[in-house]
């Protein structure tokens, strides 16, 4: 069994910062890519940022220069540092981990439960 748990969401004023964390645990052999998605009310889920095993990152244009994705391989954890937050960043943020599991055996892409980020004055 594998679990992915996010934390760090909350209410923040425009221009503020938040740091999201996501940790994978359980029967994990290795982790490949790790990513953050978000889904705003009435909109489809979109990929915000991802990071591969080598540390290469990519971002959607709307968050470039404001958000930073990073990972701690020893802790099976990925972070999303969000600065200069805007009301349009309001969404539920989901972590997705692409990993090799031992039980059940094989490649899995596991979602977390989501954490709400609200940017409002």
PDB file of C-alpha atoms in Angstrom:
ATOM      1  CA  UNK A   1       0.000   0.000   0.000  1.00  0.00           C
ATOM      2  CA  UNK A   2       1.138   3.502  -0.847  1.00  0.00           C
ATOM      3  CA  UNK A   3      -0.130   6.783   0.565  1.00  0.00           C
ATOM      4  CA  UNK A   4       0.437  10.351  -0.561  1.00  0.00           C
ATOM      5  CA  UNK A   5      -0.425  13.131   1.867  1.00  0.00           C
ATOM      6  CA  UNK A   6      -0.326  16.876   1.227  1.00  0.00           C
ATOM      7  CA  UNK A   7      -0.178  19.669   3.781  1.00  0.00           C
ATOM      8  CA  UNK A   8       0.378  23.409   3.965  1.00  0.00           C
ATOM      9  CA  UNK A   9      -2.704  24.907   2.382  1.00  0.00           C
ATOM     10  CA  UNK A  10      -4.699  27.733   3.913  1.00  0.00           C
ATOM     11  CA  UNK A  11      -5.922  31.282   3.569  1.00  0.00           C
ATOM     12  CA  UNK A  12      -3.426  33.950   2.519  1.00  0.00           C
ATOM     13  CA  UNK A  13      -3.684  37.544   1.378  1.00  0.00           C
ATOM     14  CA  UNK A  14      -2.710  38.552  -2.156  1.00  0.00           C
ATOM     15  CA  UNK A  15       1.042  38.958  -2.362  1.00  0.00           C
ATOM     16  CA  UNK A  16       1.606  36.450   0.407  1.00  0.00           C
ATOM     17  CA  UNK A  17       3.387  33.102   0.430  1.00  0.00           C
ATOM     18  CA  UNK A  18       2.626  29.486   1.261  1.00  0.00           C
ATOM     19  CA  UNK A  19       4.663  26.306   1.166  1.00  0.00           C
ATOM     20  CA  UNK A  20       2.964  23.037   0.307  1.00  0.00           C
ATOM     21  CA  UNK A  21       4.434  19.658   1.204  1.00  0.00           C
ATOM     22  CA  UNK A  22       3.629  16.200  -0.083  1.00  0.00           C
ATOM     23  CA  UNK A  23       5.037  12.961   1.301  1.00  0.00           C
ATOM     24  CA  UNK A  24       4.747   9.482  -0.140  1.00  0.00           C
ATOM     25  CA  UNK A  25       4.925   6.492   2.194  1.00  0.00           C
ATOM     26  CA  UNK A  26       4.388   2.763   2.206  1.00  0.00           C
ATOM     27  CA  UNK A  27       5.657  -0.008  -0.031  1.00  0.00           C
ATOM     28  CA  UNK A  28       7.803   2.149  -2.307  1.00  0.00           C
ATOM     29  CA  UNK A  29      10.784   0.870  -4.237  1.00  0.00           C
ATOM     30  CA  UNK A  30      11.625   4.108  -6.007  1.00  0.00           C
ATOM     31  CA  UNK A  31      10.067   7.421  -7.024  1.00  0.00           C
ATOM     32  CA  UNK A  32      10.211   8.868 -10.517  1.00  0.00           C
ATOM     33  CA  UNK A  33       8.557  12.209 -11.244  1.00  0.00           C
ATOM     34  CA  UNK A  34       6.653  14.232  -8.663  1.00  0.00           C
ATOM     35  CA  UNK A  35       4.166  16.914  -9.589  1.00  0.00           C
ATOM     36  CA  UNK A  36       1.681  19.468  -8.325  1.00  0.00           C
ATOM     37  CA  UNK A  37      -1.694  19.992  -9.972  1.00  0.00           C
ATOM     38  CA  UNK A  38      -4.502  22.350  -9.073  1.00  0.00           C
ATOM     39  CA  UNK A  39      -8.211  22.561  -9.695  1.00  0.00           C
ATOM     40  CA  UNK A  40     -10.105  25.804  -9.311  1.00  0.00           C
ATOM     41  CA  UNK A  41     -13.896  25.870  -8.885  1.00  0.00           C
ATOM     42  CA  UNK A  42     -15.606  25.149 -12.176  1.00  0.00           C
ATOM     43  CA  UNK A  43     -12.334  24.442 -13.976  1.00  0.00           C
ATOM     44  CA  UNK A  44     -10.419  21.368 -15.034  1.00  0.00           C
ATOM     45  CA  UNK A  45      -7.424  20.111 -13.108  1.00  0.00           C
ATOM     46  CA  UNK A  46      -4.178  21.515 -14.508  1.00  0.00           C
ATOM     47  CA  UNK A  47      -0.527  20.655 -14.093  1.00  0.00           C
ATOM     48  CA  UNK A  48       1.237  23.432 -12.188  1.00  0.00           C
ATOM     49  CA  UNK A  49       4.794  22.114 -11.866  1.00  0.00           C
ATOM     50  CA  UNK A  50       6.753  18.897 -11.991  1.00  0.00           C
ATOM     51  CA  UNK A  51      10.214  17.662 -11.098  1.00  0.00           C
ATOM     52  CA  UNK A  52      11.990  14.545 -12.302  1.00  0.00           C
ATOM     53  CA  UNK A  53      14.519  12.325 -10.583  1.00  0.00           C
ATOM     54  CA  UNK A  54      17.394  14.455 -11.824  1.00  0.00           C
ATOM     55  CA  UNK A  55      15.882  17.631 -10.442  1.00  0.00           C
ATOM     56  CA  UNK A  56      14.767  19.131 -13.745  1.00  0.00           C
ATOM     57  CA  UNK A  57      11.644  21.221 -13.352  1.00  0.00           C
ATOM     58  CA  UNK A  58       8.891  22.680 -15.479  1.00  0.00           C
ATOM     59  CA  UNK A  59       6.079  25.133 -14.757  1.00  0.00           C
ATOM     60  CA  UNK A  60       2.968  26.513 -16.362  1.00  0.00           C
ATOM     61  CA  UNK A  61       3.484  30.051 -17.601  1.00  0.00           C
ATOM     62  CA  UNK A  62       1.153  31.644 -15.053  1.00  0.00           C
ATOM     63  CA  UNK A  63       3.351  30.614 -12.093  1.00  0.00           C
ATOM     64  CA  UNK A  64       6.842  31.000 -13.575  1.00  0.00           C
ATOM     65  CA  UNK A  65       8.984  33.230 -11.385  1.00  0.00           C
ATOM     66  CA  UNK A  66       6.574  32.913  -8.455  1.00  0.00           C
ATOM     67  CA  UNK A  67       6.419  29.192  -7.641  1.00  0.00           C
ATOM     68  CA  UNK A  68       9.313  26.821  -7.000  1.00  0.00           C
ATOM     69  CA  UNK A  69       9.060  23.037  -6.912  1.00  0.00           C
ATOM     70  CA  UNK A  70      11.706  21.004  -5.095  1.00  0.00           C
ATOM     71  CA  UNK A  71      12.108  17.519  -3.668  1.00  0.00           C
ATOM     72  CA  UNK A  72      13.859  15.706  -0.851  1.00  0.00           C
ATOM     73  CA  UNK A  73      14.508  12.190  -2.079  1.00  0.00           C
ATOM     74  CA  UNK A  74      15.544  10.940   1.351  1.00  0.00           C
ATOM     75  CA  UNK A  75      12.140  11.907   2.702  1.00  0.00           C
ATOM     76  CA  UNK A  76      10.065  10.975  -0.389  1.00  0.00           C
ATOM     77  CA  UNK A  77       8.767  14.522  -0.230  1.00  0.00           C
ATOM     78  CA  UNK A  78       8.036  17.217  -2.784  1.00  0.00           C
ATOM     79  CA  UNK A  79       7.477  20.876  -1.965  1.00  0.00           C
ATOM     80  CA  UNK A  80       5.822  23.786  -3.707  1.00  0.00           C
ATOM     81  CA  UNK A  81       6.950  27.219  -2.545  1.00  0.00           C
ATOM     82  CA  UNK A  82       4.376  29.748  -3.686  1.00  0.00           C
ATOM     83  CA  UNK A  83       5.246  33.440  -3.545  1.00  0.00           C
ATOM     84  CA  UNK A  84       3.445  36.582  -4.668  1.00  0.00           C
ATOM     85  CA  UNK A  85       0.164  34.713  -4.584  1.00  0.00           C
ATOM     86  CA  UNK A  86      -2.767  36.028  -6.592  1.00  0.00           C
ATOM     87  CA  UNK A  87      -6.524  35.451  -6.197  1.00  0.00           C
ATOM     88  CA  UNK A  88      -6.430  33.389  -9.405  1.00  0.00           C
ATOM     89  CA  UNK A  89      -4.130  30.912  -7.636  1.00  0.00           C
ATOM     90  CA  UNK A  90      -7.067  29.894  -5.452  1.00  0.00           C
ATOM     91  CA  UNK A  91      -7.646  26.175  -5.955  1.00  0.00           C
ATOM     92  CA  UNK A  92      -7.348  22.747  -4.441  1.00  0.00           C
ATOM     93  CA  UNK A  93      -3.747  21.659  -4.954  1.00  0.00           C
ATOM     94  CA  UNK A  94      -3.030  17.984  -5.545  1.00  0.00           C
ATOM     95  CA  UNK A  95       0.210  16.085  -5.442  1.00  0.00           C
ATOM     96  CA  UNK A  96       0.870  13.274  -7.901  1.00  0.00           C
ATOM     97  CA  UNK A  97       3.707  10.818  -7.436  1.00  0.00           C
ATOM     98  CA  UNK A  98       4.933   8.474 -10.152  1.00  0.00           C
ATOM     99  CA  UNK A  99       6.586   5.560  -8.361  1.00  0.00           C
ATOM    100  CA  UNK A 100       7.564   1.933  -8.424  1.00  0.00           C
ATOM    101  CA  UNK A 101       5.747   0.052  -5.670  1.00  0.00           C
ATOM    102  CA  UNK A 102       6.565  -3.290  -4.135  1.00  0.00           C
ATOM    103  CA  UNK A 103       3.036  -3.971  -2.885  1.00  0.00           C
ATOM    104  CA  UNK A 104       1.210  -4.037  -5.223  1.00  0.00           C
ATOM    105  CA  UNK A 105       4.176  -4.573  -7.498  1.00  0.00           C
ATOM    106  CA  UNK A 106       4.602  -2.208 -10.400  1.00  0.00           C
ATOM    107  CA  UNK A 107       4.431   1.376 -11.598  1.00  0.00           C
ATOM    108  CA  UNK A 108       1.787   3.537  -9.945  1.00  0.00           C
ATOM    109  CA  UNK A 109       0.729   7.156 -10.202  1.00  0.00           C
ATOM    110  CA  UNK A 110      -0.742   8.040  -6.835  1.00  0.00           C
ATOM    111  CA  UNK A 111      -2.786  11.138  -5.995  1.00  0.00           C
ATOM    112  CA  UNK A 112      -3.007  12.866  -2.675  1.00  0.00           C
ATOM    113  CA  UNK A 113      -6.300  14.030  -1.198  1.00  0.00           C
ATOM    114  CA  UNK A 114      -5.683  17.682  -2.009  1.00  0.00           C
ATOM    115  CA  UNK A 115      -5.113  20.794   0.057  1.00  0.00           C
ATOM    116  CA  UNK A 116      -7.088  24.018  -0.357  1.00  0.00           C
ATOM    117  CA  UNK A 117      -5.289  27.272  -1.064  1.00  0.00           C
ATOM    118  CA  UNK A 118      -7.390  30.425  -0.848  1.00  0.00           C
ATOM    119  CA  UNK A 119      -5.910  33.775  -1.824  1.00  0.00           C
ATOM    120  CA  UNK A 120      -8.171  36.584  -0.669  1.00  0.00           C
ATOM    121  CA  UNK A 121      -8.123  39.833   1.228  1.00  0.00           C
TER     122      UNK A 121
END
